[in-house]
Structures are given as C-alpha cells and as structure tokens.
Amino acid sequence: MARKPPSFSDVKTNVQDNVIWKSIFRPGSIYRKGYRDTSRDRALAAMNNVLYHLHPVKVKRHGLKLTYTYCLGGLSFFLFILLTITGIFLMFFYTPAAGAGTEIAYANMRDISASVTFGNLVRNLHRWGAHAMVFTVFLHMARVFYHGAYKPPREFNWVVGVILLLLTLLLSFTGYLLPWDQLALWAVTVGTNMMGYTPVFGEQVQFVLLGGVSIGPNTLLRWYVLHVLFIPFVTVIFLAVHFWRIRKDGGISGPL
Amino acid sequence: MAEEVSIDQEVYDRLIAAGTSERIARAKAKAATVRKSKIAEGASLGPRPADQAGKALEEYRSSQGGGGTAVATKTGGDDTGNGGGRLTPDERAARVAASLGTQPSSIGVPAASEHTHRLLALVPPAGIQQVQSKQMDKVYTWPHLLLVEFVALLAMGSLLLIASFFLDAPLGSLANPNQVPAINKAPWYFMGLQELLRYFHPMVAGVTMPGVGVVMLMAVPYIDKNPSARPENRKVANLAFTFFMTFWTILVIIGSFLRGAGYEWVWPWTQGLGFTL
C-alpha cells in the first residue's frame, strides 16, 4: 500500500513545531507556529525581531503615507547595506597596489570587469548604488528640512544627519580613487588640491591624506583603508546614534 | 502565514451600536475571540483577585520564614478620594514598612529612614516626572510600515539591478600623473565647488564657502527658532533653503554639463557631454 505523501501543511507543522525552530524564532515571529493576526502578535512581530525592532511597535499613521517620507532615509540605509555587501565581494578581487611596472589595482579592475563571475555586474551595482546613495541622502535632508523635522527635540539628530551626509560624500570620494584610472586620478587631484588651501595646516592635512606630496601608491593604500574600514566604521556609529535618536525624540515628526 | 482570527459578532455589534469606530470594534471583537478560545483551553487571564493574591503572598512569606502581613495592592477606582485612588506619601511609606516587616532589610535603606529619596518606592507621586504625551493615531509597524519599506526596497533594488545590467561603470585608461586629460572634473557632487573655483580664490571657493556652508547647515535648528512646522508659517526658512539647494544644483549642472576641455564653457550639443559618472 503506497503511503500518501505529506501535504504542505503537514510539512509546515512538523518544521515549525519543534525545539530548534522555536528556539530560533521568538514568540510573535510570523514564522513561528500559531502566529495570529492579532494586536498582540503584531506587536510581538516588531518587538521580537532584531531588525524590525529598529522601529517602535506602533508608528504614527501619517508617517506611512509614501509622500510624507518617500522612504528616503530607509532607502539610504538600504543602499549603505547594499554597498557594504557588493563592496565586500569586490574586496576579494582587488589589491590596492600601484607603481611603475606593478599596476596591480588597475589590472584587478580589468579582471573584475572581464573575467570574474558576476564581477562586472557587482561593480556596476557598487558604482551606481554609490551615486544613488549620495542622491537619496541629499533628498532625505531636503525632505527633513521642508517638514521642519529638525525642530526641538530633534535638533541634534539633524546635526548627526549632516555629519552622515559628509561621511557619505567622503565614502564616495575615497572610493572614486580606487579604480586607479585617469578619471579617478585627476578627479581626486582636483578635489585634494582644494584641501591644500586650508588655512594654517593645509599642507599638513594634504600630506597626511595623500601619504606624500602628490597622489601615488601610498595614497591608494591610504584611501583604500579609509574607504573599506575607517569611514564605514565611523558611519555605522553615527547611523546607530541617528536611528536611536529618532525613537528617543518621539518617532517620526509631524503631522504638519 | 497569518491565521485569520474570526470576529466575535456579538461584541462587534455591541461596539458598533455604541458608536465605536469600525476599526477599533473589529480589533476588540478579534481580541474577544482570542480570549474566549484561551478560556476554553483553560488558561486563566488577567490579574488575580486581591484576596487570592494576598493569600499567595502570605504563603510565600511563611515559606521564606519572614514576618509581616500581606497587604494586597488596591487596584484603584474605589479608593479614598484623594487624587483618584493615589496614595499619600505617608500611606505609601506605611504600606512599604508593613510589607517589609519590622526586621531591617539586609540591603538598601530601611523604610523608616529619613533618606526616602534613595528608594524609588517611597518617592512621592509628585516627585515623579509625569509624561503628558498626547495619544496619537498610530498603527502597528508590522505589517503596515514594514510592508511599505519592503516594497520601496524592492523597487530601489530592481532599479539598480536593471541599470547595472545595461550600463557599465566607466573605466578609463591607466592612471598617468604625467598626462593631464583634456576634460578634468571632480565627482558630480563636488562640481559645485569646482565651478566656484572659476570665480573665487581657492581659499574662498575650496575652504571658506564649503566650511561656512556645513557649519550653517548644522546650525539650522539652533538658528530657526520658529516652533511651527507648517509650510505657511515658515516661508522665509523654506525660501532660504530652496535658494541654497537651487544655487548648488545650478552650479553642479553647469560644472557637469556645460564645461568641456580646459574647463571652458561649451554647449553639450556642439561638443558632447564632458561628463562621466
């Protein structure tokens, strides 16, 4: 006698109703057995998930309207995550080394474009994603201004936001040098020449950032470390403060 | 995924008849169904009655070998008439003293001590900051907000994926410090600054103006003391910010699209776009 294959719901029940599954998903998770569309479980779904719990359990209704936030802050964060993931992928195939006869960085760029599986797609995603992030961060700032969302008690979070804007620009600008092509070298030359005009310690600033008097192999290594480690690290700290302050200052601003 | 909870029709009808809004009535009727099913499963709901709680406390005390008599906390409502069931500091201190018994506790400050501010339980109600937040129209983050965010994420993700599939990121020839390219531009978000360099001394265009700009931007909340967030009440602020943003946008557009070889003015339809993203 042939045994009847288990139905989908049987399999689902067996998978969900065991010690391991229950230990992974906290009570109220929509993946846990017995989730019901009630106020209690809706609250637990947000509360008992490490990522969703960035949000409060309840949010002001007017903030849901797409035309209030346009999701710009959320999209900026999403792009930051996407850039981290694609950036880590690119790091596997890139060495920040340049110099006469050993143009490794540039050779790596050509390999990523030509022979690494999905290399070109991931590099494109990283490049376009970076431009998109600068853009969404600018738009997010404009949105916040026009809603007067920096007014008390949110003054300091606006300042944190301006710092995050500067960090975004620095992240993008340090990444601009890494392909080590003519475009990168001269765009960065234009940018860093301005730094030399900083009063009092301009030359010193330029020397430290370039690792010499002009852009060379030292600059590449320095900016690589800044781009993949130092600035993302600082950014994550400010992001944490930014998100935390949104909730401490009473959630999203408004209604107008 | 979600098991839809049926509505307790009786409760729902009663609430609707009482003039409750449809949304709240539905939620309460759902809650009633869940409560019923829980009672049917034999679970006890809600706080225990005061006498039961008192008895439980007594048992706990005797099992711990401590003294003192149990005093069940009053649940408000039917109370002394001072401030809607709130205890006076003296009454509260008396209760705490009774529940702690005559023996001094091994940790903290004794209940009878003068240093009452050390014990949160003895802080008079007037000393506790009362948060008077207004109830707002709120909805659950899951599913309402998270759904919107998920759709936005998918839209942005697919847009980028499609763009990355069809458009390749630029890669010029190998960097050569001895050969200045004819068209020499910063990334687009710095083109405003590069354009300013055409008109001002580098000290002004490259350091002073961006420096002052950033400080001004950070100082915005401390300068704008207008408490209103409504657009009609803050025309000056909105106008100033729009002017600021438009100014930079125009500079960026000029620098990006209207400057060619040697950073001279060109029209894009005569010599093409001297612009790389």
Coordinates of C-alpha atoms in Angstrom, one line a residue:
Chain A
M1 CA 0.0 0.0 0.0
A2 CA 1.5 3.3 -1.1
R3 CA 1.9 5.9 1.6
K4 CA 0.3 9.2 0.9
P5 CA 2.9 11.9 0.5
P6 CA 2.6 14.5 3.3
S7 CA 0.7 17.7 2.5
F8 CA 2.3 21.1 2.5
S9 CA 0.6 22.0 5.8
D10 CA 1.8 18.7 7.4
V11 CA 5.4 19.5 6.5
K12 CA 5.0 23.1 7.7
T13 CA 3.6 22.0 11.0
N14 CA 6.4 19.5 11.5
V15 CA 9.1 22.0 10.6
Q16 CA 7.7 24.7 12.9
D17 CA 6.6 22.6 15.8
N18 CA 10.0 21.6 17.2
V19 CA 12.5 22.8 19.8
I20 CA 15.1 24.1 17.3
W21 CA 12.6 26.2 15.2
K22 CA 11.1 27.6 18.4
S23 CA 14.5 28.5 19.7
I24 CA 15.3 30.5 16.6
F25 CA 12.1 32.4 16.2
R26 CA 11.0 34.3 19.3
P27 CA 7.3 34.4 20.3
G28 CA 5.3 36.5 17.9
S29 CA 7.5 35.8 14.9
I30 CA 5.4 35.4 11.8
Y31 CA 7.5 32.3 11.1
R32 CA 6.5 30.6 14.4
K33 CA 3.6 28.2 14.7
G34 CA 0.4 29.8 15.9
Y35 CA 1.0 33.4 14.6
R36 CA -2.3 35.0 14.5
D37 CA -3.2 38.4 13.1
T38 CA -4.0 40.0 16.4
S39 CA -2.8 43.2 18.1
R40 CA -0.6 41.1 20.5
D41 CA 1.2 39.2 17.7
R42 CA 1.6 42.3 15.6
A43 CA 3.3 44.0 18.5
L44 CA 5.5 41.0 19.2
A45 CA 6.4 40.7 15.5
A46 CA 8.1 44.1 15.6
M47 CA 9.4 43.7 19.1
N48 CA 11.0 40.2 18.9
N49 CA 12.9 40.6 15.6
V50 CA 16.4 42.2 15.8
L51 CA 16.0 44.1 12.6
Y52 CA 12.3 45.2 12.8
H53 CA 12.9 46.3 16.3
L54 CA 14.8 49.3 14.9
H55 CA 11.2 50.5 14.7
P56 CA 8.8 51.1 17.5
V57 CA 5.8 48.7 17.8
K58 CA 3.5 51.4 16.6
V59 CA 4.1 54.3 14.3
K60 CA 2.1 57.4 13.6
R61 CA -0.4 56.8 10.8
H62 CA 0.5 59.9 8.8
G63 CA 4.1 58.7 8.5
L64 CA 3.0 55.7 6.5
K65 CA 1.9 57.8 3.6
L66 CA 4.6 57.4 0.9
T67 CA 4.5 61.2 0.1
Y68 CA 5.5 62.0 3.7
T69 CA 9.0 60.5 3.8
Y70 CA 9.3 58.9 0.3
C71 CA 11.2 56.3 2.3
L72 CA 14.4 58.3 1.6
G73 CA 16.1 57.6 4.9
G74 CA 15.2 53.9 4.7
L75 CA 16.5 53.8 1.1
S76 CA 19.7 55.5 2.1
F77 CA 20.3 52.8 4.8
F78 CA 19.3 50.1 2.3
L79 CA 21.9 51.4 -0.2
F80 CA 24.5 51.5 2.6
I81 CA 23.9 47.8 3.2
L82 CA 23.9 47.0 -0.5
L83 CA 27.2 48.9 -0.9
T84 CA 28.7 47.0 2.0
I85 CA 27.7 43.6 0.5
T86 CA 28.9 44.4 -3.0
G87 CA 32.0 46.1 -1.6
I88 CA 33.0 43.0 0.4
F89 CA 32.5 41.0 -2.8
L90 CA 34.8 43.4 -4.7
M91 CA 37.4 43.3 -2.0
F92 CA 38.1 39.6 -2.7
F93 CA 39.4 40.5 -6.2
Y94 CA 41.1 43.8 -5.5
T95 CA 44.6 44.7 -4.2
P96 CA 45.3 48.4 -3.5
A97 CA 48.7 48.4 -5.1
A98 CA 50.1 50.6 -7.8
G99 CA 53.5 51.7 -9.0
A100 CA 55.6 51.6 -12.2
G101 CA 55.6 48.1 -13.6
T102 CA 53.2 46.7 -11.0
E103 CA 49.9 48.3 -11.7
I104 CA 48.0 45.6 -9.7
A105 CA 45.0 47.7 -8.8
Y106 CA 44.2 48.7 -12.3
A107 CA 44.8 45.1 -13.6
N108 CA 42.4 43.9 -10.9
M109 CA 39.8 46.3 -12.1
R110 CA 40.1 44.9 -15.6
D111 CA 39.8 41.4 -14.3
I112 CA 36.7 42.2 -12.3
S113 CA 35.1 43.7 -15.4
A114 CA 36.2 40.9 -17.8
S115 CA 36.7 37.6 -16.1
V116 CA 35.3 37.5 -12.5
T117 CA 31.9 35.8 -12.4
F118 CA 29.3 38.5 -11.9
G119 CA 32.2 40.8 -11.3
N120 CA 31.1 43.4 -13.8
L121 CA 27.5 43.4 -12.5
V122 CA 28.6 43.7 -8.9
R123 CA 31.0 46.6 -9.8
N124 CA 28.2 48.3 -11.7
L125 CA 25.8 47.9 -8.7
H126 CA 28.5 49.3 -6.4
R127 CA 29.1 52.3 -8.6
W128 CA 25.5 53.2 -9.4
G129 CA 24.5 52.4 -5.8
A130 CA 27.1 54.8 -4.5
H131 CA 25.8 57.7 -6.7
A132 CA 22.2 56.8 -5.8
M133 CA 23.1 56.9 -2.1
V134 CA 24.6 60.4 -2.3
F135 CA 21.4 61.4 -4.1
T136 CA 19.0 59.8 -1.6
V137 CA 20.9 61.3 1.3
F138 CA 20.6 64.8 -0.2
L139 CA 16.9 64.3 -0.9
H140 CA 16.4 62.9 2.6
M141 CA 17.9 66.1 4.0
A142 CA 15.7 68.3 1.8
R143 CA 12.6 66.3 2.9
V144 CA 13.5 66.7 6.6
F145 CA 14.1 70.4 6.1
Y146 CA 10.8 71.1 4.4
H147 CA 8.9 69.2 7.1
G148 CA 10.7 71.3 9.8
A149 CA 11.6 67.9 11.3
Y150 CA 14.8 69.3 12.8
K151 CA 12.8 71.4 15.3
P152 CA 13.0 70.6 19.0
P153 CA 13.5 67.9 20.3
R154 CA 15.2 66.8 17.1
E155 CA 17.9 69.5 16.7
F156 CA 20.8 67.2 17.5
N157 CA 19.6 64.4 15.2
W158 CA 19.8 66.9 12.3
V159 CA 23.4 67.6 13.2
V160 CA 24.1 63.9 13.2
G161 CA 22.4 63.8 9.8
V162 CA 24.7 66.5 8.4
I163 CA 27.7 64.5 9.7
L164 CA 26.3 61.4 8.0
L165 CA 25.9 63.4 4.7
L166 CA 29.6 64.4 5.0
L167 CA 30.6 60.8 5.7
T168 CA 28.6 59.7 2.7
L169 CA 30.5 62.2 0.5
L170 CA 33.8 61.0 1.9
L171 CA 32.9 57.4 1.4
S172 CA 32.0 58.1 -2.2
F173 CA 35.1 60.3 -2.8
T174 CA 37.6 57.8 -1.3
G175 CA 36.1 55.1 -3.4
Y176 CA 36.5 57.2 -6.5
L177 CA 40.3 56.8 -6.5
L178 CA 40.4 53.0 -6.2
P179 CA 40.0 52.1 -9.9
W180 CA 43.3 53.9 -10.5
D181 CA 42.4 55.0 -13.9
Q182 CA 42.9 58.5 -15.4
L183 CA 39.3 59.5 -14.4
A184 CA 40.0 58.6 -10.8
L185 CA 43.4 60.1 -10.5
W186 CA 42.5 63.5 -11.9
A187 CA 39.1 63.8 -10.2
V188 CA 40.8 63.2 -6.9
T189 CA 43.6 65.6 -7.8
V190 CA 41.1 68.4 -8.4
G191 CA 39.4 67.5 -5.0
T192 CA 42.5 67.2 -2.9
N193 CA 44.2 70.4 -4.4
M194 CA 41.4 72.3 -2.6
M195 CA 42.4 70.8 0.8
G196 CA 45.9 72.3 0.4
Y197 CA 44.3 75.8 0.8
T198 CA 43.0 75.1 4.3
P199 CA 44.5 77.8 6.5
V200 CA 47.4 77.2 8.9
F201 CA 47.7 73.4 8.5
G202 CA 46.6 72.9 4.9
E203 CA 49.8 71.4 3.7
Q204 CA 50.0 69.0 6.6
V205 CA 46.4 67.8 6.0
Q206 CA 47.2 67.3 2.4
F207 CA 50.4 65.4 3.2
V208 CA 48.7 63.1 5.7
L209 CA 45.7 62.3 3.4
L210 CA 47.9 61.8 0.3
G211 CA 50.7 60.0 2.1
G212 CA 53.1 62.3 0.3
V213 CA 53.2 65.5 -1.7
S214 CA 51.2 64.1 -4.6
I215 CA 48.8 61.2 -5.4
G216 CA 50.8 58.0 -5.6
P217 CA 50.8 54.4 -4.4
N218 CA 50.7 55.5 -0.8
T219 CA 47.5 57.5 -1.4
L220 CA 45.9 54.4 -3.0
L221 CA 46.6 52.3 0.1
R222 CA 45.5 55.0 2.5
W223 CA 42.3 55.8 0.7
Y224 CA 41.5 52.1 0.4
V225 CA 41.8 51.6 4.2
L226 CA 39.7 54.7 4.7
H227 CA 37.1 53.5 2.2
V228 CA 36.7 49.9 3.3
L229 CA 37.2 50.2 7.0
F230 CA 37.6 53.5 8.7
I231 CA 34.8 55.6 7.3
P232 CA 32.3 52.8 7.2
F233 CA 33.1 52.1 10.9
V234 CA 32.5 55.8 11.8
T235 CA 29.4 55.8 9.7
V236 CA 27.9 52.8 11.4
I237 CA 28.4 54.5 14.8
F238 CA 26.7 57.7 13.6
L239 CA 23.9 55.6 12.0
A240 CA 23.3 53.9 15.3
V241 CA 23.0 57.3 17.1
H242 CA 20.8 58.6 14.3
F243 CA 18.3 55.7 14.5
W244 CA 18.3 55.7 18.2
R245 CA 17.6 59.4 18.4
I246 CA 14.7 59.1 16.1
R247 CA 12.9 56.9 18.6
K248 CA 14.1 58.8 21.7
D249 CA 12.9 62.1 20.2
G250 CA 9.4 60.7 19.7
G251 CA 9.5 58.9 16.4
I252 CA 8.8 60.5 13.1
S253 CA 8.0 64.2 13.1
G254 CA 4.6 65.7 12.4
P255 CA 1.8 65.6 11.4
L256 CA 2.3 69.1 10.0
Chain B
M1 CA 1.1 32.7 7.0
A2 CA -1.2 34.5 9.3
E3 CA -4.1 32.6 10.7
E4 CA -7.1 34.9 10.3
V5 CA -9.0 35.3 13.6
S6 CA -12.7 35.4 13.3
I7 CA -14.7 38.3 14.7
D8 CA -16.8 37.8 17.8
Q9 CA -20.0 39.1 16.1
E10 CA -21.8 39.8 19.4
V11 CA -19.1 42.0 20.7
Y12 CA -18.7 43.7 17.4
D13 CA -22.4 44.5 17.0
R14 CA -22.5 45.9 20.6
L15 CA -19.5 48.1 20.0
I16 CA -20.8 49.4 16.6
A17 CA -24.1 50.1 18.2
A18 CA -22.3 52.0 21.0
G19 CA -20.8 54.2 18.3
T20 CA -17.2 52.8 18.3
S21 CA -15.3 53.2 15.1
E22 CA -15.3 50.2 12.8
R23 CA -11.5 49.6 13.1
I24 CA -11.5 49.6 16.9
A25 CA -14.6 47.4 17.1
R26 CA -13.0 44.9 14.7
A27 CA -9.9 44.8 16.8
K28 CA -11.8 44.4 20.1
A29 CA -14.0 41.7 18.6
K30 CA -10.9 39.8 17.5
A31 CA -9.4 40.1 20.9
A32 CA -12.7 38.8 22.4
T33 CA -12.5 35.7 20.2
V34 CA -8.9 35.0 21.3
R35 CA -9.8 35.5 24.9
K36 CA -12.7 33.0 24.6
S37 CA -10.5 30.4 22.9
K38 CA -7.9 30.8 25.7
I39 CA -10.5 30.4 28.4
A40 CA -11.8 27.3 26.6
E41 CA -8.2 26.0 26.7
G42 CA -8.3 26.5 30.4
A43 CA -5.8 29.4 30.7
S44 CA -6.5 31.9 33.4
L45 CA -6.4 35.5 32.2
G46 CA -5.8 38.8 33.8
P47 CA -4.6 39.7 37.3
R48 CA -5.7 37.5 40.2
P49 CA -8.3 38.9 42.5
A50 CA -6.9 40.7 45.6
D51 CA -7.8 38.1 48.1
Q52 CA -6.1 35.3 46.1
A53 CA -3.1 37.5 45.6
G54 CA -2.9 38.3 49.3
K55 CA -3.1 34.6 50.2
A56 CA -0.4 33.7 47.7
L57 CA 1.8 36.4 49.2
E58 CA 1.2 35.1 52.7
E59 CA 2.2 31.6 51.6
Y60 CA 5.3 33.0 50.0
R61 CA 6.2 34.9 53.2
S62 CA 5.7 31.9 55.5
S63 CA 7.8 29.7 53.2
Q64 CA 10.5 32.3 53.4
G65 CA 10.2 32.4 57.1
G66 CA 9.8 36.2 57.2
G67 CA 7.3 38.3 59.2
G68 CA 4.9 41.0 58.2
T69 CA 1.4 40.8 57.0
A70 CA 0.4 40.8 53.4
V71 CA -1.4 43.8 52.1
A72 CA -2.9 43.4 48.7
T73 CA -2.4 46.4 46.5
K74 CA -5.6 48.3 45.8
T75 CA -6.4 48.4 42.2
G76 CA -7.7 52.0 42.2
G77 CA -11.1 53.3 41.3
D78 CA -12.9 52.6 44.5
D79 CA -10.4 54.5 46.6
T80 CA -10.1 57.1 49.3
G81 CA -11.0 60.1 47.1
N82 CA -7.6 61.7 47.3
G83 CA -6.5 62.3 43.8
G84 CA -8.3 59.3 42.2
G85 CA -7.0 56.5 44.3
R86 CA -3.5 57.7 44.6
L87 CA -1.8 57.1 48.0
T88 CA -0.3 59.9 50.0
P89 CA 3.4 59.6 50.7
D90 CA 2.7 58.7 54.3
E91 CA 0.2 55.9 53.4
R92 CA 2.7 54.6 50.9
A93 CA 5.5 54.6 53.4
A94 CA 3.2 52.8 55.9
R95 CA 2.4 50.1 53.4
V96 CA 6.0 49.6 52.4
A97 CA 7.0 49.4 56.1
A98 CA 4.3 46.9 56.8
S99 CA 5.2 44.7 53.9
L100 CA 8.9 44.8 54.8
G101 CA 8.1 43.8 58.4
T102 CA 9.9 45.0 61.5
Q103 CA 13.2 43.5 60.6
P104 CA 15.5 45.8 58.8
S105 CA 16.2 44.5 55.3
S106 CA 19.7 43.4 54.6
I107 CA 20.2 45.7 51.7
G108 CA 19.3 49.3 50.9
V109 CA 17.9 51.9 53.3
P110 CA 15.3 50.9 55.9
A111 CA 11.8 52.0 55.1
A112 CA 11.6 54.2 58.2
S113 CA 14.8 56.1 57.4
E114 CA 14.8 59.8 56.6
H115 CA 16.6 59.1 53.3
T116 CA 13.5 58.2 51.5
H117 CA 14.7 59.6 48.2
R118 CA 17.0 56.7 47.9
L119 CA 14.1 54.3 47.5
L120 CA 12.1 54.6 44.3
A121 CA 9.1 53.0 46.1
L122 CA 9.0 55.9 48.6
V123 CA 9.2 58.7 46.1
P124 CA 6.1 60.8 46.5
P125 CA 4.0 60.8 43.3
A126 CA 4.5 64.5 42.8
G127 CA 8.3 63.9 42.6
I128 CA 8.0 61.6 39.6
Q129 CA 8.0 63.3 36.3
Q130 CA 4.6 62.9 34.7
V131 CA 4.9 62.5 30.9
Q132 CA 1.8 64.0 29.3
S133 CA 2.2 62.7 25.8
K134 CA -0.8 63.1 23.6
Q135 CA -2.4 59.9 22.3
M136 CA -1.9 59.9 18.5
D137 CA -3.4 58.0 15.7
K138 CA -1.0 55.1 15.4
V139 CA -0.8 51.8 13.5
Y140 CA 1.2 48.7 14.0
T141 CA 4.7 48.7 12.4
W142 CA 4.1 45.1 11.3
P143 CA 2.5 44.8 8.8
H144 CA 1.8 48.4 7.8
L145 CA 5.2 50.2 7.8
L146 CA 7.3 47.2 7.1
L147 CA 5.3 46.4 4.0
V148 CA 5.8 49.9 2.6
E149 CA 9.5 49.7 3.4
F150 CA 9.8 46.3 1.7
V151 CA 8.2 47.5 -1.5
A152 CA 10.5 50.6 -1.5
L153 CA 13.5 48.3 -1.0
L154 CA 12.4 46.0 -3.9
A155 CA 11.8 49.0 -6.2
M156 CA 15.2 50.5 -5.5
G157 CA 16.9 47.1 -5.7
S158 CA 15.4 46.2 -9.0
L159 CA 16.0 49.7 -10.5
L160 CA 19.7 49.4 -9.6
L161 CA 19.9 45.8 -10.9
I162 CA 18.4 46.8 -14.2
A163 CA 20.7 49.9 -14.5
S164 CA 23.7 47.8 -13.7
F165 CA 22.7 45.2 -16.2
F166 CA 22.6 47.7 -19.1
L167 CA 25.0 50.4 -18.1
D168 CA 28.7 49.7 -17.4
A169 CA 30.6 51.7 -14.8
P170 CA 33.3 53.8 -16.5
L171 CA 36.9 52.6 -16.5
G172 CA 39.4 54.9 -18.2
S173 CA 43.0 54.2 -19.2
L174 CA 45.7 53.5 -16.5
A175 CA 46.4 56.5 -14.2
N176 CA 49.2 58.6 -15.5
P177 CA 50.4 61.5 -13.4
N178 CA 52.3 63.0 -16.3
Q179 CA 49.4 63.3 -18.6
V180 CA 46.6 65.7 -17.7
P181 CA 43.4 64.7 -19.5
A182 CA 41.6 67.4 -21.6
I183 CA 38.5 67.2 -19.5
N184 CA 39.4 67.1 -15.8
K185 CA 36.5 67.1 -13.4
A186 CA 35.7 66.1 -9.8
P187 CA 32.8 63.7 -9.0
W188 CA 29.5 65.3 -9.6
Y189 CA 28.7 66.2 -6.0
F190 CA 31.8 68.3 -5.9
M191 CA 31.2 70.0 -9.2
G192 CA 29.6 73.0 -7.4
L193 CA 32.9 73.6 -5.6
Q194 CA 34.9 73.2 -8.8
E195 CA 32.6 75.7 -10.6
L196 CA 33.1 78.1 -7.7
L197 CA 36.9 77.8 -8.2
R198 CA 36.4 79.5 -11.6
Y199 CA 35.2 82.7 -9.8
F200 CA 36.9 82.8 -6.5
H201 CA 40.3 82.3 -5.0
P202 CA 40.8 78.6 -4.0
M203 CA 40.9 79.7 -0.3
V204 CA 37.4 81.1 -0.7
A205 CA 35.9 78.6 -3.0
G206 CA 37.6 75.5 -1.7
V207 CA 37.7 76.1 2.0
T208 CA 35.7 79.1 3.3
M209 CA 32.5 78.6 1.4
P210 CA 32.1 74.8 2.0
G211 CA 33.2 75.3 5.6
V212 CA 30.7 78.1 6.2
G213 CA 28.1 76.1 4.3
V214 CA 28.5 73.0 6.5
V215 CA 28.5 74.9 9.8
M216 CA 25.4 76.9 8.7
L217 CA 23.7 73.6 7.8
M218 CA 24.5 72.1 11.2
A219 CA 23.4 75.3 12.9
V220 CA 20.0 75.4 11.2
P221 CA 18.0 74.0 14.2
Y222 CA 19.6 76.5 16.5
I223 CA 19.1 79.5 14.3
D224 CA 15.5 78.7 13.2
K225 CA 13.6 79.3 16.5
N226 CA 10.1 79.3 14.8
P227 CA 8.2 76.5 16.6
S228 CA 5.8 75.8 13.8
A229 CA 6.5 73.1 11.2
R230 CA 3.7 74.2 8.9
P231 CA 4.9 75.4 5.5
E232 CA 2.6 78.5 5.6
N233 CA 4.3 79.7 8.9
R234 CA 7.9 79.3 7.7
K235 CA 8.1 80.9 4.3
V236 CA 11.4 82.6 4.9
A237 CA 13.1 79.4 6.0
N238 CA 11.7 77.4 3.1
L239 CA 12.6 80.1 0.7
A240 CA 16.2 80.3 2.0
F241 CA 16.7 76.6 1.9
T242 CA 15.2 76.3 -1.6
F243 CA 17.5 79.1 -2.7
F244 CA 20.5 77.3 -1.2
M245 CA 19.6 74.0 -2.9
T246 CA 18.9 75.6 -6.2
F247 CA 22.1 77.6 -6.1
W248 CA 24.2 74.3 -5.7
T249 CA 22.1 72.4 -8.2
I250 CA 22.7 75.1 -10.9
L251 CA 26.4 75.1 -10.1
V252 CA 26.6 71.3 -10.3
I253 CA 24.6 71.3 -13.6
I254 CA 26.9 74.0 -15.1
G255 CA 30.0 72.3 -13.9
S256 CA 28.9 68.8 -15.0
F257 CA 27.3 69.5 -18.4
L258 CA 28.4 72.9 -19.7
R259 CA 32.1 72.7 -19.1
G260 CA 34.4 70.9 -21.6
A261 CA 38.1 70.7 -22.4
G262 CA 40.2 73.1 -20.3
Y263 CA 37.1 73.7 -18.2
E264 CA 35.8 76.1 -20.8
W265 CA 32.1 76.8 -21.4
V266 CA 30.7 74.5 -24.1
W267 CA 27.2 73.6 -25.2
P268 CA 26.6 69.8 -24.9
W269 CA 25.0 69.7 -28.4
T270 CA 28.1 71.1 -30.1
Q271 CA 30.9 69.2 -28.4
G272 CA 29.1 66.5 -26.5
L273 CA 28.9 65.8 -22.8
G274 CA 32.1 66.2 -20.9
F275 CA 30.7 64.3 -18.0
T276 CA 31.4 60.8 -16.6
L277 CA 29.6 59.4 -13.6

